[in-house]
Short mmCIF file of C-alpha atoms and ligand atoms in Angstrom, two decimals:
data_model
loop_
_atom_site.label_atom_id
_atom_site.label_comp_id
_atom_site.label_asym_id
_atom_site.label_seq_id
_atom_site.Cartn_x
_atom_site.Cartn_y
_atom_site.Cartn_z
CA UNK A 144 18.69 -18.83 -2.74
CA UNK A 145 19.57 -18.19 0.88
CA UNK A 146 20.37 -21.10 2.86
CA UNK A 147 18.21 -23.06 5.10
CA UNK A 148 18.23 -22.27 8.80
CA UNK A 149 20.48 -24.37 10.55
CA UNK A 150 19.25 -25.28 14.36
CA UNK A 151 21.76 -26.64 17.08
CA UNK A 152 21.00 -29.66 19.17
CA UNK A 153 18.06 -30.62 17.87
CA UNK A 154 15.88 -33.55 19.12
CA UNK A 155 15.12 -36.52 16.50
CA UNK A 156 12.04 -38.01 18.94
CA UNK A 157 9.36 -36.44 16.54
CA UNK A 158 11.16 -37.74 13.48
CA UNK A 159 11.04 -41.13 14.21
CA UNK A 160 8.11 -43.67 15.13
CA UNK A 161 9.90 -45.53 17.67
CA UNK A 162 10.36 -42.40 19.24
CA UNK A 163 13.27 -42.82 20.48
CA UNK A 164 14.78 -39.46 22.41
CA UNK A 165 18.05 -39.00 20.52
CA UNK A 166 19.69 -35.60 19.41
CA UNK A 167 21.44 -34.46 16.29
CA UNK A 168 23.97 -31.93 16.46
CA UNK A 169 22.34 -29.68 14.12
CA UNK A 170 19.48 -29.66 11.89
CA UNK A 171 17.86 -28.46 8.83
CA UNK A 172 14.52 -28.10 7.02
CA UNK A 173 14.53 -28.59 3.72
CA UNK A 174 11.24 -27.40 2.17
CA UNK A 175 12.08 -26.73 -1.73
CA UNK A 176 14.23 -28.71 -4.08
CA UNK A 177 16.15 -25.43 -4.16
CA UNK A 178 16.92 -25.55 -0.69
CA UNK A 179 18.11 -29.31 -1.09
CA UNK A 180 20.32 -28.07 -4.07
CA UNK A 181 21.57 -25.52 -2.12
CA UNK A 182 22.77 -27.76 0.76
CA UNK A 183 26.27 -28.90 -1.58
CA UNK A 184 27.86 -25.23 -1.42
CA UNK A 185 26.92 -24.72 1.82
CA UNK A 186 29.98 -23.57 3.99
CA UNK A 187 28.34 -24.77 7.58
CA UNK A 188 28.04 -28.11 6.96
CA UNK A 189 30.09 -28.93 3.95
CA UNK A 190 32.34 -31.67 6.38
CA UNK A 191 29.22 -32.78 8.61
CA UNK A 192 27.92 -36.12 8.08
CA UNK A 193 23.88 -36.20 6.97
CA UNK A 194 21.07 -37.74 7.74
CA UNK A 195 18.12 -37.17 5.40
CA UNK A 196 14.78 -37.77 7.33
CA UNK A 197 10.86 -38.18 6.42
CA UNK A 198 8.78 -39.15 8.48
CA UNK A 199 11.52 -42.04 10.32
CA UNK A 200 9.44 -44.36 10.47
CA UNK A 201 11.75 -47.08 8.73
CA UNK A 202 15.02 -46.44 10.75
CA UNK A 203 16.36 -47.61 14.09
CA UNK A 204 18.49 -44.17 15.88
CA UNK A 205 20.96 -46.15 18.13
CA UNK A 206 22.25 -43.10 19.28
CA UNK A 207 23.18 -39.17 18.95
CA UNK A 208 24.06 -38.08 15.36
CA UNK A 209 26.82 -36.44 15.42
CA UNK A 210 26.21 -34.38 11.90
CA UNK A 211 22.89 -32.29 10.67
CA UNK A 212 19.63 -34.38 10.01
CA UNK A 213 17.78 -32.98 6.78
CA UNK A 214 14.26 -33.34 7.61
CA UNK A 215 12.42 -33.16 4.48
CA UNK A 216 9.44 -31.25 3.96
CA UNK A 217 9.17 -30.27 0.42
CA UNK A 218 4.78 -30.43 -0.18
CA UNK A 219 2.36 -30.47 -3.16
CA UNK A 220 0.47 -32.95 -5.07
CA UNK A 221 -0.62 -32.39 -8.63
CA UNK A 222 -1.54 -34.45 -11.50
CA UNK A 223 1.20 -33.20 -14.05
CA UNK A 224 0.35 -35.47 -16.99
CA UNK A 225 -2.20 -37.81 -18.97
CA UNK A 226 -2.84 -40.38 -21.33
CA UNK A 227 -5.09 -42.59 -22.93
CA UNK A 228 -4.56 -44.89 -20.19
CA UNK A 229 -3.29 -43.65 -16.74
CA UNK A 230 -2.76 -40.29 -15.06
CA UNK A 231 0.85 -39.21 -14.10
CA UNK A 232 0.46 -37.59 -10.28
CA UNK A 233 3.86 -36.12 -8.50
CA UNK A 234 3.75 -35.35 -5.14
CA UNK A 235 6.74 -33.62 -2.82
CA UNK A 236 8.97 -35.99 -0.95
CA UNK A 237 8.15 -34.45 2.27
CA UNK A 238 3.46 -35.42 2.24
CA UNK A 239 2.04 -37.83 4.59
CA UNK A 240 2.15 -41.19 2.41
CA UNK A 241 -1.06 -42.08 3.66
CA UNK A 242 -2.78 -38.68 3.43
CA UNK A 243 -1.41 -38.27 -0.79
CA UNK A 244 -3.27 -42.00 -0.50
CA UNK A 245 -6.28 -40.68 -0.16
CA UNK A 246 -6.26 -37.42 -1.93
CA UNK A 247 -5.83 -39.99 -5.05
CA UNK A 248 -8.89 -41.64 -4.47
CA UNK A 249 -10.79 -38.63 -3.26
CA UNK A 250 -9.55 -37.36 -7.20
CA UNK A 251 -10.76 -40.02 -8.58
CA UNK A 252 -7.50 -41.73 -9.60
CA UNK A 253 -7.58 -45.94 -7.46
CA UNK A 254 -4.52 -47.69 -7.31
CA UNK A 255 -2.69 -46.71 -4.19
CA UNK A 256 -5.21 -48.11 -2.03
CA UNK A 257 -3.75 -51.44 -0.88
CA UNK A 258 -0.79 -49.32 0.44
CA UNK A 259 -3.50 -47.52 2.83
CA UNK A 260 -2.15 -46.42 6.26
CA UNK A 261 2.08 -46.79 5.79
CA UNK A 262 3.82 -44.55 7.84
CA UNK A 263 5.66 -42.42 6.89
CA UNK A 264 6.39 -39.81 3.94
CA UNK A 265 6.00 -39.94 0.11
CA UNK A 266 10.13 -39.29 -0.31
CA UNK A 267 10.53 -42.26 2.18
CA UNK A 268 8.02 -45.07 -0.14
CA UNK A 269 10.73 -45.51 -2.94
CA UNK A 270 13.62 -46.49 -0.57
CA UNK A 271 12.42 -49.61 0.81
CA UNK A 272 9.65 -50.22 -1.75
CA UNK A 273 6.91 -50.06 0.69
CA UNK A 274 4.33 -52.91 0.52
CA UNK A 275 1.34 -54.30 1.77
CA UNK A 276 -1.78 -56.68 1.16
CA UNK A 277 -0.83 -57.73 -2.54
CA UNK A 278 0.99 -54.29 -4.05
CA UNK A 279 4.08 -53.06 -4.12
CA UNK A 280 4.29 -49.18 -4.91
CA UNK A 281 7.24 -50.07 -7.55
CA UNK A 282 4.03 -51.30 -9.41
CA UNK A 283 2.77 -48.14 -9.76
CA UNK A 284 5.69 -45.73 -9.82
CA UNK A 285 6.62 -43.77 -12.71
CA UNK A 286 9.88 -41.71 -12.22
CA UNK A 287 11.56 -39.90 -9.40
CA UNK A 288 13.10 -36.55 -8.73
CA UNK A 289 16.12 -36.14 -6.62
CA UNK A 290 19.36 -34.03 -5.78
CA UNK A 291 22.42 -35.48 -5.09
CA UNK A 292 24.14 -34.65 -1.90
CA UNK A 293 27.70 -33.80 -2.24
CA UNK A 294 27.30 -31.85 -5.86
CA UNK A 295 24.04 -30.56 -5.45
CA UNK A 296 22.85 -31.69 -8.93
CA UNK A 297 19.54 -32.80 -10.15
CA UNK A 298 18.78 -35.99 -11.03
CA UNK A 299 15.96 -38.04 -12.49
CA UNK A 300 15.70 -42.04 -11.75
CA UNK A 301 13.55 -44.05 -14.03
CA UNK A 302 12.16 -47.83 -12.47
CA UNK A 303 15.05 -49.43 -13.67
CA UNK A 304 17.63 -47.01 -11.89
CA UNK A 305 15.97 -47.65 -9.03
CA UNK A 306 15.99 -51.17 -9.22
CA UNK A 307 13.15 -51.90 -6.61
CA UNK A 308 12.52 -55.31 -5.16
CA UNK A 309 11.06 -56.72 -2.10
CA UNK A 310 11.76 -53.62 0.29
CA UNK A 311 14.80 -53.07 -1.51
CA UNK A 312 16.31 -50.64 -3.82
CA UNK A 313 19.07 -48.72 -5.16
CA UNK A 314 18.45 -46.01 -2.61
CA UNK A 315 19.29 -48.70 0.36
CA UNK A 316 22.36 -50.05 -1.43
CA UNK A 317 24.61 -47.98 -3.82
CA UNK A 318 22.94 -44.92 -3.70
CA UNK A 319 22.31 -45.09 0.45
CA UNK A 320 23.05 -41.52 2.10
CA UNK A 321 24.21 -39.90 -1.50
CA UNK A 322 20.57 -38.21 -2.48
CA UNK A 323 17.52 -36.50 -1.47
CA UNK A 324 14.60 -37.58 -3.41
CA UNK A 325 12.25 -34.53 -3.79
CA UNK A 326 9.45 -35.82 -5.44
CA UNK A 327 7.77 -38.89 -6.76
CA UNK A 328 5.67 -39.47 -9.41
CA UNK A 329 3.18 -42.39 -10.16
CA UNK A 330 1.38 -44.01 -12.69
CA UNK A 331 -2.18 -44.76 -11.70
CA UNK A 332 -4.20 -47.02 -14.80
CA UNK A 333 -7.70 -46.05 -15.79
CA UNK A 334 -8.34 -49.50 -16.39
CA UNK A 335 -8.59 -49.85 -12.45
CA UNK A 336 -8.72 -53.66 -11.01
CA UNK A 337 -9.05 -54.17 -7.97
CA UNK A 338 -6.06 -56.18 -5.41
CA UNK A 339 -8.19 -58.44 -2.69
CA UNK A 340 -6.76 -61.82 -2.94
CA UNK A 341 -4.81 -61.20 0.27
CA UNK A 342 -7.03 -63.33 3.46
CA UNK A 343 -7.21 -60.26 6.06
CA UNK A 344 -8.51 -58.20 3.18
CA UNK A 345 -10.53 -60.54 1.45
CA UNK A 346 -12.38 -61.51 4.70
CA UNK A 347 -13.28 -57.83 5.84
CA UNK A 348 -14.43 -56.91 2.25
CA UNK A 349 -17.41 -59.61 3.20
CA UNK A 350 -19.50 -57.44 4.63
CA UNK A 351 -19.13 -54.45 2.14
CA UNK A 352 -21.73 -53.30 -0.48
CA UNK A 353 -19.22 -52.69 -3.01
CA UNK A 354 -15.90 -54.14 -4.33
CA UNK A 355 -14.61 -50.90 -5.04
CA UNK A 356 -11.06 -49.04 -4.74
CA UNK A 357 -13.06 -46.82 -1.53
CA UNK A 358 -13.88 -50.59 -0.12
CA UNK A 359 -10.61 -52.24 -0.58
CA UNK A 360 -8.98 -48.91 1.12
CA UNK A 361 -11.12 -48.97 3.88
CA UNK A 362 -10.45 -52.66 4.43
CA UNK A 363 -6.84 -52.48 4.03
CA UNK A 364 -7.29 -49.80 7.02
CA UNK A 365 -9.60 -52.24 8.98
CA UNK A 366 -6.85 -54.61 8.99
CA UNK A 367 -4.22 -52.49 9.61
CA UNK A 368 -6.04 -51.05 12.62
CA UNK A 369 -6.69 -54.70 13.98
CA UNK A 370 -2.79 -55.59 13.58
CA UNK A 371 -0.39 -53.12 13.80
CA UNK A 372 0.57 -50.83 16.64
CA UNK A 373 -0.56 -47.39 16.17
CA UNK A 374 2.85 -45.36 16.51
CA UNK A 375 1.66 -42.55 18.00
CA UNK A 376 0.65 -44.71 20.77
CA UNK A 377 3.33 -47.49 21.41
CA UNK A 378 6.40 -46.64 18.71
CA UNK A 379 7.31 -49.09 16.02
CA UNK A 380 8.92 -49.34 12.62
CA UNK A 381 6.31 -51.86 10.72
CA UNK A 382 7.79 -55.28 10.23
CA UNK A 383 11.19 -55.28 11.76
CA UNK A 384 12.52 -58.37 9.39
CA UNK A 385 11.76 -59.06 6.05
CA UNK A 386 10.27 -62.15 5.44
CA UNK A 387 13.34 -64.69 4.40
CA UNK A 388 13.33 -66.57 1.25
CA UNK A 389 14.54 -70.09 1.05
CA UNK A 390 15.81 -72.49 -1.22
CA UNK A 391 13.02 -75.00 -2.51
CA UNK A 392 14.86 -78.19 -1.09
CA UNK A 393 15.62 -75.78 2.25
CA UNK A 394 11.64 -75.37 3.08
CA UNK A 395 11.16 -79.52 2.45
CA UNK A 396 13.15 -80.23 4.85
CA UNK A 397 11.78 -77.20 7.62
CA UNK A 398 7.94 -78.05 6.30
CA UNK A 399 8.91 -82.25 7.22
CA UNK A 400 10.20 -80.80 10.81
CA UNK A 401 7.31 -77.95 10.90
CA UNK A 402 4.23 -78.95 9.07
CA UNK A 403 2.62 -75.76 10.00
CA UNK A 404 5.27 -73.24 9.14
CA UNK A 405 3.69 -70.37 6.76
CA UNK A 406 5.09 -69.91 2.97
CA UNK A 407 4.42 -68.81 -0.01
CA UNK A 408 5.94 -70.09 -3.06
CA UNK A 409 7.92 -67.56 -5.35
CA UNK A 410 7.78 -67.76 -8.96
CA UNK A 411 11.47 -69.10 -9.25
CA UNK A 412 10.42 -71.67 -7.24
CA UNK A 413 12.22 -70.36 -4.16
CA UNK A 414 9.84 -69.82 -1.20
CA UNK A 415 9.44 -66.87 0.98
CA UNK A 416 8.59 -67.67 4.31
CA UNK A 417 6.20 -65.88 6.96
CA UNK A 418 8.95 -64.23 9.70
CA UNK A 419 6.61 -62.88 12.47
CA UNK A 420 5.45 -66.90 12.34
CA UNK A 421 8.90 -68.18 13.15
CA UNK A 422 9.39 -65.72 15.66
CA UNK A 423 6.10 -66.58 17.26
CA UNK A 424 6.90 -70.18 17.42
CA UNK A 425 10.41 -69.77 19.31
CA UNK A 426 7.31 -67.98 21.81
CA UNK A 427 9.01 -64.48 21.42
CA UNK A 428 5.27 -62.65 21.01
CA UNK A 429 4.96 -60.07 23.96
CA UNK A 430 8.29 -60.79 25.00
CA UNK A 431 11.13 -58.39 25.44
CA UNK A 432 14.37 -56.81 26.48
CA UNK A 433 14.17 -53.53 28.68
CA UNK A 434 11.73 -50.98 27.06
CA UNK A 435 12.10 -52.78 24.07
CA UNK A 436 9.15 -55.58 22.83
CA UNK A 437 7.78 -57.83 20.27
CA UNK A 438 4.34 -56.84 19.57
CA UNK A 439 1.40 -59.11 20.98
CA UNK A 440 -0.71 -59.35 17.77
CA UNK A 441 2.33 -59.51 15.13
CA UNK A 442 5.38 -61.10 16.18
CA UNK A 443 7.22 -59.02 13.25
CA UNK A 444 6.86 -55.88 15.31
CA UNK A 445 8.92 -54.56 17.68
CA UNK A 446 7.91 -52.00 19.84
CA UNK A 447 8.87 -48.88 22.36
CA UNK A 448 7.04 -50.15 25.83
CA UNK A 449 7.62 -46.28 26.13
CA UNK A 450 11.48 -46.02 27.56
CA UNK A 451 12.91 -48.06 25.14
CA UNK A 452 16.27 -47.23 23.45
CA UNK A 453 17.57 -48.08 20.10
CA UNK A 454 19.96 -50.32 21.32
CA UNK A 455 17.63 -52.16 23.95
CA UNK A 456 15.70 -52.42 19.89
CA UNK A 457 19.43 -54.28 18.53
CA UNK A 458 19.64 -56.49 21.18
CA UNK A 459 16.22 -57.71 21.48
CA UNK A 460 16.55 -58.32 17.31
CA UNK A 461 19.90 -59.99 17.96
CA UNK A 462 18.42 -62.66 20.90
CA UNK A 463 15.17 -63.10 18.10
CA UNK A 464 17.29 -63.75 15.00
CA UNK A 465 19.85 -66.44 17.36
CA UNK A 466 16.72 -68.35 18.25
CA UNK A 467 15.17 -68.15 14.80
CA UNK A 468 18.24 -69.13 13.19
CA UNK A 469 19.32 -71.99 15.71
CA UNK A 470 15.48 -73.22 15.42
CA UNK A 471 14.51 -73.22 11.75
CA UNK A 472 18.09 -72.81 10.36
CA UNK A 473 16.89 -69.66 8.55
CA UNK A 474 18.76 -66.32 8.85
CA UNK A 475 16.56 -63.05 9.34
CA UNK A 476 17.24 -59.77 7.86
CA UNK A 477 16.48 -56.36 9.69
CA UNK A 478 14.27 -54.08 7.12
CA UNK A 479 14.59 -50.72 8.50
CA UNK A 480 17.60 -48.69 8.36
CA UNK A 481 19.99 -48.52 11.34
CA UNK A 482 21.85 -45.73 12.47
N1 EPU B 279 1.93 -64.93 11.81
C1 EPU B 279 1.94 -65.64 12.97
N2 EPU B 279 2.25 -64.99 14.14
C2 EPU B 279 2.53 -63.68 14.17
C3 EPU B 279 2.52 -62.92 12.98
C4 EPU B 279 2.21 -63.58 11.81
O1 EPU B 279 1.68 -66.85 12.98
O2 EPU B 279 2.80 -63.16 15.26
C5 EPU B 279 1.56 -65.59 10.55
C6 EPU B 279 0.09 -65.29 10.25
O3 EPU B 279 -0.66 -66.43 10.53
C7 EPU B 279 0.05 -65.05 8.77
C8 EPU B 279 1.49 -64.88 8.35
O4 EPU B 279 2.31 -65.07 9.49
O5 EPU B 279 -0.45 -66.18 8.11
C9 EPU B 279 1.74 -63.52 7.73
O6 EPU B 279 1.36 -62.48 8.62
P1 EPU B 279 0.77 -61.08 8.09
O7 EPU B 279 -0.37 -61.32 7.17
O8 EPU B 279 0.51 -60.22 9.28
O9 EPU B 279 1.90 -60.45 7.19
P2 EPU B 279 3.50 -60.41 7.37
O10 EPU B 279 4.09 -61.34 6.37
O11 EPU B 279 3.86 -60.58 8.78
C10 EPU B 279 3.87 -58.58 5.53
C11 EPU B 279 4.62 -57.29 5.41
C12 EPU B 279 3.83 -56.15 6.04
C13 EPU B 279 2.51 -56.05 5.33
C14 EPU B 279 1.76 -57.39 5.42
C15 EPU B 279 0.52 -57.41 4.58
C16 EPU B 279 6.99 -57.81 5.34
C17 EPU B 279 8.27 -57.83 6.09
N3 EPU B 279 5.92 -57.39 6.02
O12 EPU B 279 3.79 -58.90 6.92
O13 EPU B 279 4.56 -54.95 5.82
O14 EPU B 279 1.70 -55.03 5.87
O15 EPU B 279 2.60 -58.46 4.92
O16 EPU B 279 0.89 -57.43 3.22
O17 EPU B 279 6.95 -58.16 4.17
C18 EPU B 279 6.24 -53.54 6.75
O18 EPU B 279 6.96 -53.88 5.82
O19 EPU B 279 6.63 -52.74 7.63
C19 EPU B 279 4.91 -54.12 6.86
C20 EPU B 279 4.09 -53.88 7.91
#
């Protein structure tokens, strides 16, 4: 198997949705699981540092990387098995999320739809456990393929290995930087029900004929649209914080300061709390730092006004999560990865 091609000062602005304008050293496509194998006994960049890439739209580029980014673009969708209940479909690490969406419900197969419209790649969804309006895509993932960095062998990771949670996984913690998933497979049950308890998606099925997985998709895209920035237009990474969880006793005593603050109760008893509302509230919405800015429908997003750097990005998330925490008393987590 030859090796890749390896290009020289290459710029990262198309591989990210803030599109930021930084430069890695080198570069490499990596369109095969062969050619990700192949990257461990390669001489050229044996010592460099790497940066695997899909589509970047969950990580903040502070600056130049000083290494080779791998952008991944290993394609194909098939269904490769079947059962009584569900069908098994794998698709390459490097398809459009959204687009492998649809190509399940255009074959028949619902279950993706609440996850409608992500960003990003198919290789990326497993990392952070994308979510949206009621799903998680741990609920309907199977198995993983992957090939591990420094020894070039193949591995498989079962749900358990990869330990999701909410937009969490092994993949951001012990094994961050050490693999390069190739493909993913999910399980998508025959016995189809439908997701539409979230309010946004509830209230723009209303008007629709049916109730079906088409409807709920097309909703979930409705919403979306109405929302969240469109990165090709003004950049963004989705919800820059994760939405914190708080102790039980913790919320009583915020909810008798702020009777309006937005939760939701966990099952432990714990209780998550709605971030872009407590950044609202300090009065942060269509605020900002430099090029950088929080969004002026959804106080979770941060956006590229257009000259924006990645740094402008930290700071602005640094002067949000003071205020938030000297406020409320809560402490806010970032949820992409920063470089
Ligand atoms: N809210 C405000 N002001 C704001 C933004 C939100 O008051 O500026 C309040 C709203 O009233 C709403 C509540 O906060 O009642 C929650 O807002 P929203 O429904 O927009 O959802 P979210 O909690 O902000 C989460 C996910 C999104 C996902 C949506 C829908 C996280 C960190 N974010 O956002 O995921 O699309 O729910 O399920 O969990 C992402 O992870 O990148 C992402 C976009």
């Amino acid at each position: 198997m030859p090796h890749a091609q390896l290009l020289a000062d290459y710029s990262l602005r198309p591989h990210n949705t803030f599109g930021f304008d930084v430069r890695a050293r080198h570069a490499m496509r990596i369109d095969s699981v062969d050619a990700a194998a192949a990257l461990a006994n390669d001489a050229r960049i044996i010592d460099m540092p790497k940066l695997v890439l899909g589509g970047g739209s969950n990580v903040v580029l502070t600056h130049d990387f000083d290494g080779v980014a791998l952008i991944v673009g290993i394609m194909g969708k098939r269904v490769v098995g079947e059962d009584d209940d569900a069908w098994l479909v794998e698709a390459g690490a490097g398809e459009n999320w959204h687009d492998f969406v649809a190509w399940t419900l255009a074959h028949g197969m619902p279950g993706l739809e609440n996850l409608a419209l992500i960003p990003g790649t198919v290789g990326a969804a497993p990392i952070q456990n994308i979510g949206a309006y009621g799903l998680e895509m741990g609920e309907r993932f199977e198995r993983l393929h992957a090939v591990e960095l420094a020894t070039g062998a193949h591995a498989e990771f079962d749900r358990d290995a990869c330990a999701f949670g909410y937009r969490d996984s092994f993949f951001k913690r012990e094994g961050r930087g050490r693999y390069i998933i190739t493909s993913v497979v999910f399980r998508l049950l025959k016995a189809w029900t439908p997701r539409a308890d979230y309010a946004d998606v509830a209230r723009a099925l209303e008007g629709a004929s049916a109730r079906d997985a088409q409807a709920i998709f097309d909703a979930v895209i409705a919403v979306r649209r109405a929302k969240l920035p469109d990165w090709t237009v003004l950049g963004n990474a989705g919800s820059f914080f994760k939405n914190p969880v708080v102790s039980a006793d913790a919320f009583e005593s915020l909810q008798a300061r702020e009777p309006g603050v937005v939760s939701y109760r966990q099952a432990d008893g714990q209780v998550k709390l709605a971030a872009g509302w407590l950044i609202d509230r300090c009065g942060w919405k269509g605020r900002g730092i430099g090029g950088a800015a929080v969004h002026e429908r959804q106080a979770l997003v941060l956006v590229n006004r257009g000259n924006a750097t990645g740094a402008e990005v930290i700071e602005l998330a640094e002067a949000i999560k003071r205020d938030v925490l000297a406020r409320f008393g809560v402490e806010l987590e970032m949820e992409p990865v920063c470089l």
